[in-house]
Structure formats: C-alpha cells, structure tokens
Amino acid sequence: MPLLPALLLLAVFLLGPIVWSIVGSLTNATLTGASATSPDWVGLANYERLLADPDFPLSLWLTVVFTVLSAVVGQNVLGFLVAFAMTRADRRVATIASGAVIGAWVLPEIVAAFVAYAFFSRDGTLNQLLAVIGLEGDNWLFTVPMLTIVLANVWRGTAFSMLVYRAALSEVPPELTEAAQIDGANGWQRLVRVTVPLLRGTIATNLMLVTLQTLSVFTLIYVMTAGGPGNASATLPVYAYQEAFRFGSIAFGTAIATVMLVIGAVFSIVYIRILNRAEADR
Amino acid sequence: MTAAVARAPRPVSVASPRRSVSRGLSTAALVLVTAAFLLPLAWLLLAAFDARATYETRLPQELSLDNFAAVLTPQTTFVPLGNSLLLSTATAAITVLVALLAAYPLSRYRSRFHRGVMYGVLFGTCLPITAIMVPVYSLFVVLDLLDSMPGTILFLVASSLPMAVFMTKSFMDAVPVTLEEAAWIDGASAMRALRMIVVPLMRPGIAVVFVFVFLQAWGNFFVPFVLLYSPSKQPAATSIYTFFGQFGSIAYGQLAAFSLLYSLPVVILYILASRLIGGSFALAGSVKG
C-alpha cells in the first residue's frame, strides 16, 4: 500500500501535534519542574485564564491587524498592481522588478528578518534616507512596532501574490479588454470592470493563502521586535512562544496554539469550499 | 531649425499615444518598486565587505574580505551549513519519495477513500503548523525526540508533505495513463510502472518539488530553534545567533557576511529551478490547481 508511509508520517507528526495541542491545553504542563514530566489534568483552566488575560484579546487584535494590513491589503494589492504593471511595462524593467520582489522572498527568513531589523533600526537605512531630505528619524521599532513588522512582511511576502497574479493575468484573453477598449472604456474601467471580475477565483484563492501564511509568521516578528515593547506587537505565534518558553507555562502556550489551529481550520474549510465551487463552475 | 524638427512627421507608432503613456507610467512604477525592494538589501551587501560595519548603511572605507575570512571557519560556517545541508537534503529526499508513492494511487485510482485523503492533504497544506511549535515541543518531549536530527527531519517532512503530495499529484495527473496501461499488459507491477515510466516522465516536476521542499527546510528558523539545542546540531538558520555576543555586542560585518554565504545556495537553486520550469511559476500554478 504505497499510501502508507505518507499516512503514517502525517498521523504521527501532523495529526499528533494537533491532538497533542488539544490534550496538552487541558493540563498544567510546564517547561521545567515536577509538572514538566507528570502534568495533571486541569480541565478548561487554561482557557479560563486565557479569557481573563488582557494580553489575549490584544494579541488576537494584533494578529488581525497584522494579517489584514500586511497580507490582505499589502501583499495582495501590491502583488496585483506589480503583476498588472508588468504586463504593460518595458520588458527589461519588468524582469528586474520581478527579480527584486522575488529576492526578498527567497532569502532565508532569519536573514530577511535581520535585514528588516537593520533597515528600521535607529542608525538604519530608513533614518539615513530621512536625514538626507532633512527629516528627523525615530526609533521606529520601538515607537511604531506594528507598522514596521507590517511593512517588513509586505516587503518579504509580496512575491507570492505577484507570481500568482502574473500567472492568472497571462491567461486573461486579450480580446476581452480590447473589446472593452473599442467600446470606449478607459484603462481604469477595463481593470475594474473586466480584468478584476475575471480573476475573482484567483483573488479569493490568493487571499486565503496569504492569510494562512501570515497567520504563521513568527521569525520576522520575533527578530524585529520580539513582540515588544511590552506586548505591543505580540501576535498569537509570538504570544504563545513567550508564554511557553519565556514564562515556562507550556500548557498555557498550548492553549493559545489550539486557538490558532481553530482559526486556521476555519479559514482552511472556507478555502476548500471556494476551491470546490470553482471546480464545479468549470 | 527647431521649428523644422517640430514639424517633421512623427514616426508612425503601432502603439496608441494613450497606451505609451500607460506603458511609461507602469515602467516608472516598477522602477520605484524595484528601488524599494532592493533598498533594504543594500546594508547586507555593504556591511559584509566592511570590516568596521554597524547597522548604518555606508560605503566601506576600504573593501575588505576580513568578515568572510573571520567566519569561514569550521565552527562558525562549515558545520552549521553542513547541518543545514543534511537537514534540507534529507527532508527533501524523504518528502519526494513519500509524496511520489502517495500521489500514485491518488492520481490513478478514484475512490471515496482517496477523495477523503485528498481533502485531508488540502486541509494539511492550510494549517499553520509551523506556528504551533509549543505543542510540537511537548510532543517531542514525550516521544523523546528533542535535540534529535532524525526527529526534526521527520517533522519537517510531515509539515511539507501535504503541499508536496498536492504538487506531485498535479504533475502526475499530466502524465498520460496509456503508457502505463501498455506496461501493465506486458506484466509490469504498478510499482514497476511508476519507477520505469511515470517517474522518468515527470522528472522536471519532481525537481520542482524537491527544490521547493529543500528551500523551505533550508530557510526554516522556528523548527530547529525549538527542536534542536546542541551547538553541534545547529543549522545555519539558528547558529546565526552566535554573532550576537553577550552584553549586546554584535559583529555586524560578520553577521552580514555569514548571511550572504547562507543565502547564496537559495538564490542559485531558485534561479536553476525557475529556468527548469521555463521562467513560469509552477509552484503558483500547482497551488491554483
């Protein structure tokens, strides 16, 4: 049975952590000490603590802000615009631009994170540029931590959306936009009334994928701000990590992980339904 | 003279003036995008060749290879890069093998069970599994797999497997089944048909999956960060923290030089892979279904 190795691996190392996440969140497991090796059942105590913890709604809200601004708006819109501009711009410029955007994406995530950190740091490139035009810089990672990680994630991740839209735009039949042009539609009208509606399925797919990818971003935030100052940029993955490994409460961190899994699962189901409908329409 | 030039007939252009305006605007916008995306990388490139680098972006007073000389030692670079190579190659090889085996029945036989498996696979591609390293850590404590290279590899395999199965299946769907039918008639088993006929025909697809998984494993920071702790087992992604000395002193130039060395294989592999698939983006294509 050739499916067996795959099913076995998925059962132990993918389903395993999921089940373990739910089970572990009902115990009082800690990183060190007696309850590290033999934790007790505590029922829903971790979830009660989660709901009472003012950091949890903050973290949830920061995750939403981070995902919406950097993925849904930033990567998705910028990726589309870049892909769209590539269809009409000078070929050589388009190739170079595509290389630049992809470059930020293929870098190992820890390198991208250090580069973004250096860019926004007090003596970094951004402040040097601002000084050139006579503006005073700031310690951006400290004063506007969310803005810096959002911009860094747009820089890092736009390539994915760009590539998805570039593939999709190349499949739009030119006769349709040409027909609209003959009917007197200007460039903006052709984009909004013809091209975008044709790409509805691709847009939905891309939105779901970048949302799911952005929900799991850890390294970028951990290196740039470590969730700080205080908890001002601690999205759910960072919050779960800090609670588990800095404050030693594995069980509490696991409860946060379970919440993330539920959010991910809801998005995945919606995504699969969209795919199915697209399949049925075809 | 100028008037004569102005009155001279304009060169006939196929493009309408409006189109050339939009072409100009698009090109200008892309130049801007290129600058914005390359700008943060300037520090990395300049600091690597500056013996006295800080987080400031500046031209080195003299181009020096001191940083590279300092990091190119077994302990700082070769062992971590070797660990990265081991981790990523093993992950990619096992993933490709397991994915090929799994994709074959999924691609060739339709059944309710296989449909269920495909939904599971699709679901698995979406789960933020790398975001939940806390339960993975405590599971690894129980399985006694912490700080184990094979354990980390198997976890990386499992987390990249859903996407790999999905991609492998869509590449395999493109291989016509008639060739195998001929082989079956000649008495070849399904496994033999897979090895002798299907695999050779989908070699570029297999290479794409291999590179895709390899790059993900090579760049992954969070997984080895949580699951491995012995210095001798650290891949480049986590060993990079050695440049952060105690008391906040950072060897910026060496950090940048090491980052370049660590990123280089990724860039080369990506370029090779995109050549392989004709510059188009098979990864996005397979995501699209």
XYZ file of C-alpha atoms in Angstrom:
571
model
C 0.000 0.000 0.000
C 2.032 2.974 -1.270
C -0.055 5.488 0.691
C 1.084 4.041 3.999
C 4.357 5.947 4.608
C 2.621 9.258 3.932
C -0.355 8.433 6.134
C 1.915 7.231 8.927
C 4.096 10.354 8.849
C 1.078 12.637 8.707
C -0.577 10.777 11.567
C 2.416 10.999 13.902
C 3.906 14.388 13.065
C 0.931 16.409 11.857
C -2.159 14.927 13.439
C -0.033 14.158 16.512
C 0.735 17.800 17.338
C -2.891 18.763 16.642
C -4.256 16.166 19.052
C -1.450 16.949 21.465
C -2.318 20.625 21.275
C -5.873 19.948 22.409
C -4.843 17.412 25.077
C -1.923 19.483 26.368
C -4.068 22.569 26.742
C -6.163 20.700 29.348
C -3.166 20.047 31.625
C -0.825 22.158 33.735
C 2.381 21.126 31.898
C 5.342 23.415 32.499
C 8.756 23.783 30.887
C 10.702 22.725 33.990
C 9.934 21.272 37.420
C 7.682 18.438 38.536
C 4.748 19.250 36.269
C 7.061 19.112 33.244
C 7.277 15.321 33.412
C 3.972 14.422 35.064
C 1.393 17.118 34.400
C -2.087 16.954 35.943
C -5.442 17.454 34.285
C -6.829 20.887 34.944
C -9.816 20.852 32.599
C -10.545 24.193 30.969
C -8.474 26.213 33.449
C -6.026 27.378 30.768
C -8.872 28.669 28.616
C -10.422 30.449 31.604
C -7.055 32.065 32.253
C -6.784 32.930 28.557
C -10.141 34.681 28.559
C -9.252 36.602 31.713
C -5.816 37.628 30.419
C -5.951 41.133 28.924
C -2.987 40.205 26.710
C -5.095 37.645 24.821
C -7.637 39.987 23.206
C -4.748 42.356 22.479
C -2.776 39.574 20.804
C -5.817 38.448 18.822
C -6.404 42.029 17.680
C -2.740 42.482 16.726
C -2.901 39.250 14.714
C -5.938 40.559 12.838
C -4.261 43.930 12.211
C -1.038 42.276 11.083
C -2.844 39.861 8.760
C -5.262 42.359 7.251
C -2.747 45.167 6.717
C 0.261 43.138 5.606
C -1.378 40.274 3.711
C -4.918 41.147 2.625
C -4.135 44.782 1.815
C -0.358 44.985 1.449
C 0.846 41.826 -0.267
C -2.366 41.149 -2.141
C -2.936 44.634 -3.585
C 0.727 45.429 -4.192
C 1.265 41.974 -5.705
C -1.637 42.520 -8.079
C -0.536 46.022 -9.070
C 3.039 44.896 -9.702
C 1.854 41.938 -11.781
C -0.540 44.201 -13.693
C 2.147 46.836 -14.329
C 4.428 44.055 -15.587
C 2.001 43.230 -18.398
C 2.407 46.723 -19.858
C 5.820 47.996 -18.762
C 9.145 47.742 -20.531
C 10.129 44.052 -20.617
C 13.617 44.501 -19.141
C 12.351 46.697 -16.298
C 9.635 44.122 -15.584
C 12.214 41.338 -15.363
C 14.418 43.330 -12.998
C 11.447 44.329 -10.814
C 10.313 40.724 -10.616
C 13.813 39.700 -9.530
C 13.879 42.377 -6.822
C 10.485 41.391 -5.418
C 11.304 37.667 -5.514
C 14.713 38.324 -3.937
C 13.156 39.400 -0.648
C 11.018 36.265 -0.712
C 13.633 33.580 -1.386
C 16.019 34.812 1.305
C 16.049 32.576 4.387
C 13.538 34.037 6.836
C 16.118 34.780 9.528
C 18.227 36.758 7.043
C 15.176 38.684 5.829
C 14.328 39.433 9.450
C 17.811 40.796 10.236
C 17.760 42.881 7.075
C 14.393 44.372 8.020
C 15.654 44.978 11.554
C 18.727 46.792 10.233
C 16.579 48.862 7.857
C 14.282 50.200 10.594
C 16.825 50.406 13.414
C 17.891 53.716 14.931
C 21.035 54.051 12.759
C 19.468 52.166 9.882
C 18.905 52.883 6.212
C 15.471 54.443 6.657
C 16.661 57.083 9.121
C 19.701 57.798 6.968
C 17.424 58.455 4.000
C 15.155 60.659 6.088
C 18.194 62.633 7.214
C 19.100 63.268 3.566
C 15.791 65.048 3.000
C 16.167 66.850 6.333
C 13.713 64.842 8.425
C 14.473 63.611 11.889
C 14.349 59.843 12.296
C 12.931 57.898 15.181
C 13.449 54.564 16.875
C 10.746 53.056 14.666
C 10.949 49.501 16.035
C 10.094 50.929 19.442
C 7.640 53.715 18.644
C 5.612 52.060 15.841
C 6.417 48.335 16.142
C 3.280 47.157 14.331
C 3.898 49.432 11.357
C 7.474 48.179 10.993
C 6.524 44.489 11.062
C 3.627 45.104 8.657
C 5.917 46.877 6.177
C 8.579 44.201 6.608
C 6.055 41.462 5.888
C 4.807 43.271 2.777
C 8.407 43.509 1.583
C 9.035 39.865 2.405
C 5.850 38.289 1.062
C 4.561 40.299 -1.917
C 6.364 37.979 -4.339
C 3.889 35.155 -3.720
C 0.843 37.247 -4.688
C 2.736 38.775 -7.595
C 3.554 35.327 -9.011
C 0.008 34.058 -8.550
C -1.456 37.127 -10.280
C 1.150 37.109 -13.026
C 0.183 33.544 -13.908
C -3.515 34.429 -13.790
C -3.190 37.654 -15.816
C -1.362 35.807 -18.567
C -4.470 33.661 -19.003
C -6.900 36.559 -19.430
C -7.817 36.592 -23.137
C -6.731 39.962 -24.612
C -9.863 40.080 -26.833
C -11.987 40.893 -23.778
C -10.059 44.000 -22.735
C -9.676 45.030 -26.367
C -13.429 44.770 -26.887
C -13.980 46.968 -23.835
C -11.455 49.455 -25.185
C -13.300 49.675 -28.508
C -16.490 50.304 -26.539
C -14.735 53.336 -25.041
C -13.740 52.043 -21.627
C -10.636 53.736 -20.240
C -7.760 51.882 -18.582
C -9.174 52.095 -15.065
C -12.632 50.916 -16.210
C -11.101 47.996 -18.103
C -9.162 46.980 -14.999
C -12.082 47.231 -12.584
C -14.933 46.075 -14.849
C -13.219 43.423 -16.977
C -9.935 42.137 -15.562
C -10.732 42.022 -11.834
C -14.099 40.225 -12.242
C -12.402 37.642 -14.480
C -9.846 36.953 -11.742
C -12.386 36.582 -8.915
C -11.478 32.958 -8.262
C -7.743 33.671 -8.227
C -8.240 36.635 -5.903
C -10.236 34.516 -3.430
C -7.632 31.742 -3.514
C -4.753 34.158 -3.093
C -6.442 35.975 -0.215
C -6.933 32.720 1.672
C -3.376 31.523 1.061
C -1.656 34.750 2.082
C -3.903 34.982 5.140
C -2.933 31.465 6.241
C 0.761 32.128 5.561
C 0.669 35.380 7.510
C -1.059 33.777 10.494
C 2.049 31.622 10.959
C 4.656 34.375 10.679
C 6.926 34.093 13.714
C 10.572 34.700 12.843
C 10.142 38.158 11.334
C 8.330 39.493 14.405
C 10.489 37.625 16.904
C 13.709 39.076 15.471
C 12.444 42.613 14.805
C 10.527 43.395 17.989
C 10.268 40.119 19.965
C 6.621 41.068 20.402
C 7.524 44.266 22.204
C 7.782 46.826 23.520
C 5.755 45.154 26.252
C 3.232 43.188 24.242
C 2.652 45.874 21.633
C 3.457 43.630 18.655
C 2.947 40.125 20.096
C 0.764 38.334 17.552
C -0.547 34.881 18.510
C 2.526 32.808 17.478
C 4.862 35.150 19.397
C 2.490 35.348 22.383
C 2.268 31.523 22.548
C 6.049 31.204 22.298
C 6.696 33.774 25.042
C 4.185 32.234 27.443
C 5.551 28.726 26.886
C 9.295 29.255 26.722
C 9.937 32.557 28.488
C 7.422 32.175 31.289
C 7.602 28.382 31.266
C 3.891 27.605 31.006
C 3.796 25.014 28.233
C 0.114 24.262 28.842
C -0.917 27.916 28.541
C 1.123 28.339 25.361
C -0.526 25.174 24.053
C -3.986 26.625 24.710
C -3.007 29.643 22.577
C -1.735 27.258 19.878
C -5.100 25.481 19.925
C -6.864 28.797 19.330
C -4.557 29.387 16.346
C -5.344 25.924 15.000
C -9.075 26.586 15.227
C -8.666 29.881 13.353
C -6.506 28.136 10.734
C -9.010 25.288 10.408
C -11.927 27.684 9.841
C -10.001 29.507 7.109
C -8.949 26.194 5.531
C -12.521 24.927 5.356
C -13.701 28.166 3.763
C -10.811 27.922 1.292
C -11.593 24.303 0.351
C -15.236 25.233 -0.203
C -14.214 28.078 -2.518
C -11.957 25.690 -4.461
C -14.773 23.168 -4.743
C -17.176 25.778 -6.049
C -14.579 26.933 -8.597
C -14.185 23.308 -9.666
C -17.966 22.964 -10.070
C -18.154 26.162 -12.128
C -15.517 24.938 -14.529
C 15.772 74.676 -37.323
C 13.838 73.671 -34.231
C 10.594 74.543 -35.956
C 11.518 72.268 -38.835
C 12.200 69.442 -36.423
C 8.916 70.031 -34.656
C 7.039 69.985 -37.939
C 8.710 66.816 -39.148
C 6.227 63.925 -39.329
C 6.191 61.904 -36.169
C 7.394 58.332 -36.519
C 4.444 56.065 -37.069
C 3.911 54.005 -33.974
C 1.754 50.943 -33.688
C 1.003 51.773 -30.063
C -1.601 54.448 -29.451
C -0.379 57.508 -27.540
C -2.584 56.543 -24.610
C -1.002 53.116 -24.497
C 2.506 54.561 -24.489
C 1.530 56.829 -21.591
C 0.336 53.829 -19.585
C 3.488 51.983 -20.596
C 5.588 54.843 -19.273
C 3.622 55.009 -16.035
C 3.866 51.262 -15.499
C 7.592 51.272 -16.145
C 8.110 54.190 -13.761
C 6.057 52.433 -11.063
C 8.117 49.272 -11.457
C 11.375 51.212 -11.203
C 10.071 52.602 -7.906
C 9.070 49.128 -6.682
C 12.481 47.756 -7.627
C 14.234 50.500 -5.680
C 12.033 49.990 -2.617
C 12.571 46.229 -2.576
C 16.330 46.393 -3.142
C 16.989 49.235 -0.706
C 16.897 47.120 2.498
C 19.406 44.706 0.940
C 21.982 47.461 0.496
C 23.018 47.185 4.140
C 23.573 43.439 3.833
C 25.802 43.779 0.793
C 27.815 46.749 2.034
C 28.266 45.598 5.633
C 29.568 42.204 4.531
C 32.560 43.878 2.873
C 33.134 46.442 5.619
C 35.461 45.398 8.419
C 34.003 48.058 10.725
C 30.323 47.692 9.871
C 27.420 48.801 12.067
C 23.695 48.947 11.328
C 24.462 52.096 9.356
C 24.379 51.709 5.588
C 27.535 53.225 4.149
C 30.192 52.534 1.592
C 33.078 50.690 3.261
C 36.175 52.855 3.628
C 38.030 50.030 2.014
C 36.613 46.885 0.516
C 37.715 44.091 2.762
C 37.179 40.372 2.891
C 38.066 40.300 6.599
C 34.493 39.389 7.580
C 34.459 36.418 5.258
C 37.901 35.366 6.465
C 36.662 35.568 10.054
C 33.513 33.493 9.531
C 34.922 30.879 7.156
C 35.935 28.521 9.938
C 34.572 25.030 10.585
C 32.842 26.058 13.798
C 31.197 29.236 12.514
C 30.236 28.356 8.966
C 31.076 24.891 7.692
C 29.456 22.835 10.450
C 26.200 24.865 10.513
C 25.991 24.910 6.700
C 26.691 21.179 6.707
C 23.884 20.671 9.207
C 21.574 22.792 7.045
C 22.541 20.721 4.032
C 21.896 17.458 5.871
C 18.580 18.683 7.268
C 17.303 20.057 3.952
C 18.574 17.275 1.684
C 17.203 14.526 3.895
C 13.893 16.352 4.294
C 13.541 16.964 0.555
C 14.598 13.427 -0.444
C 12.270 11.674 2.007
C 9.416 14.041 1.192
C 9.756 13.494 -2.557
C 9.919 9.712 -2.156
C 6.934 9.512 0.182
C 4.976 12.014 -1.917
C 5.616 10.029 -5.120
C 4.377 6.829 -3.513
C 1.315 8.568 -2.115
C 0.498 10.522 -5.259
C 0.484 7.436 -7.492
C -2.694 5.789 -6.198
C -4.265 9.216 -5.609
C -3.643 10.151 -9.229
C -4.536 6.823 -10.866
C -7.424 5.366 -8.908
C -10.526 7.243 -7.868
C -12.269 6.106 -4.752
C -14.118 7.610 -1.849
C -11.109 6.869 0.378
C -8.721 8.658 -1.939
C -11.050 11.635 -2.128
C -11.017 11.792 1.654
C -7.221 11.622 1.703
C -7.023 14.483 -0.812
C -9.263 16.625 1.392
C -7.038 15.805 4.348
C -3.982 16.757 2.301
C -5.560 20.021 1.187
C -6.551 20.769 4.769
C -2.986 19.995 5.866
C -1.499 22.473 3.387
C -3.500 25.239 5.054
C -2.924 24.575 8.746
C -0.483 26.986 10.384
C 1.507 24.007 11.628
C 4.802 25.872 11.976
C 3.021 28.397 14.183
C 2.209 25.757 16.787
C 5.710 24.771 17.834
C 4.685 24.731 21.524
C 2.617 21.508 21.347
C 5.169 20.068 18.898
C 7.833 20.708 21.540
C 5.877 18.924 24.280
C 5.016 16.056 21.905
C 8.732 15.690 21.180
C 9.442 15.603 24.914
C 7.070 12.651 25.239
C 8.450 10.867 22.152
C 11.993 11.554 23.411
C 12.859 13.180 20.077
C 14.103 16.557 21.328
C 17.521 17.533 20.005
C 17.345 14.658 17.534
C 18.293 15.313 13.924
C 16.112 12.429 12.582
C 13.160 13.618 14.665
C 13.494 17.169 13.329
C 13.822 15.842 9.776
C 10.680 13.718 10.121
C 8.731 16.675 11.459
C 9.912 18.830 8.547
C 8.929 16.014 6.162
C 5.439 15.762 7.647
C 4.884 19.524 7.572
C 5.912 19.816 3.924
C 4.233 16.584 2.849
C 0.689 17.925 2.204
C 1.952 20.546 -0.252
C 4.380 18.046 -1.804
C 1.664 15.414 -2.321
C -0.604 18.044 -3.816
C 2.069 19.267 -6.242
C 3.307 15.768 -7.126
C -0.232 14.616 -7.844
C -0.912 17.519 -10.189
C 2.354 16.849 -12.042
C 1.480 13.144 -12.199
C -2.032 13.846 -13.490
C -0.353 15.368 -16.540
C 1.380 12.076 -17.416
C -0.941 10.116 -19.732
C -2.066 6.810 -18.271
C -1.983 4.969 -21.633
C 1.774 4.352 -21.390
C 1.389 2.543 -18.079
C -1.520 0.507 -19.389
C 0.812 -0.847 -22.035
C 3.306 -1.737 -19.312
C 0.634 -3.414 -17.219
C -0.394 -5.530 -20.169
C 3.242 -6.556 -20.511
C 3.046 -7.732 -16.921
C 4.715 -4.891 -15.034
C 3.532 -4.263 -11.494
C 2.146 -0.859 -10.512
C 5.353 -0.039 -8.617
C 7.467 -1.041 -11.587
C 5.331 1.097 -13.889
C 5.738 4.025 -11.507
C 9.513 3.611 -11.384
C 10.174 2.845 -15.043
C 7.581 5.031 -16.780
C 5.924 7.689 -14.650
C 8.936 8.927 -12.684
C 11.198 9.432 -15.744
C 8.396 11.331 -17.495
C 7.817 13.731 -14.621
C 11.443 14.428 -13.750
C 11.134 18.253 -14.026
C 8.089 18.145 -11.747
C 9.967 16.050 -9.203
C 12.856 18.515 -9.327
C 10.481 21.388 -8.657
C 9.000 19.621 -5.618
C 12.487 18.750 -4.357
C 13.722 22.329 -4.683
C 10.534 23.710 -3.120
C 10.842 21.467 -0.041
C 14.611 21.950 0.162
C 14.287 25.746 0.151
C 11.629 25.678 2.854
C 13.737 23.439 5.089
C 16.902 25.438 4.390
C 15.253 28.718 5.364
C 13.245 27.434 8.313
C 14.219 29.036 11.592
C 11.453 28.284 14.089
C 11.516 24.475 13.820
C 15.245 23.906 14.566
C 15.126 26.814 17.023
C 12.628 24.915 19.174
C 13.565 21.286 18.484
C 17.401 21.321 18.440
C 19.618 22.734 21.166
C 23.085 21.135 20.930
C 25.504 23.631 19.331
C 26.938 20.836 17.169
C 23.499 20.180 15.592
C 22.525 23.778 14.857
C 21.803 24.568 11.203
C 22.833 27.955 9.784
C 19.396 29.442 10.482
C 19.830 29.204 14.254
C 23.621 29.340 14.532
C 23.393 32.877 13.168
C 22.676 33.961 16.719
C 26.342 33.323 17.615
C 27.067 36.763 16.131
C 25.133 38.313 18.968
C 27.716 38.360 21.696
C 26.961 38.839 25.348
C 26.282 42.379 26.604
C 24.664 43.355 23.310
C 27.820 43.476 21.218
C 27.090 42.380 17.678
C 29.606 41.504 14.976
C 27.599 43.261 12.251
C 30.018 42.691 9.410
C 30.412 39.006 10.172
C 26.657 38.636 10.566
C 26.178 40.125 7.102
C 28.958 38.032 5.546
C 27.558 34.839 7.053
C 24.033 35.787 5.895
C 25.299 36.146 2.337
C 27.024 32.749 2.451
C 23.881 31.181 3.900
C 21.584 32.828 1.318
C 23.702 32.121 -1.741
C 22.644 28.462 -2.281
C 18.992 29.501 -2.045
C 19.341 32.151 -4.720
C 21.247 29.795 -7.034
C 18.753 26.965 -6.541
C 15.819 29.279 -7.150
C 17.307 30.551 -10.388
C 18.054 26.983 -11.543
C 14.544 25.858 -10.670
C 12.857 28.735 -12.449
C 14.997 28.025 -15.538
C 13.856 24.421 -15.297
C 10.214 25.365 -15.444
C 10.727 27.901 -18.194
C 10.598 31.012 -16.059
C 6.943 30.473 -15.312
C 5.828 29.757 -11.825
C 4.854 26.123 -11.480
C 4.535 26.487 -7.723
C 1.759 29.048 -8.024
C 0.321 27.047 -10.911
C 0.038 23.944 -8.806
C -1.442 25.933 -5.947
C -4.110 27.121 -8.337
C -4.989 23.501 -9.012
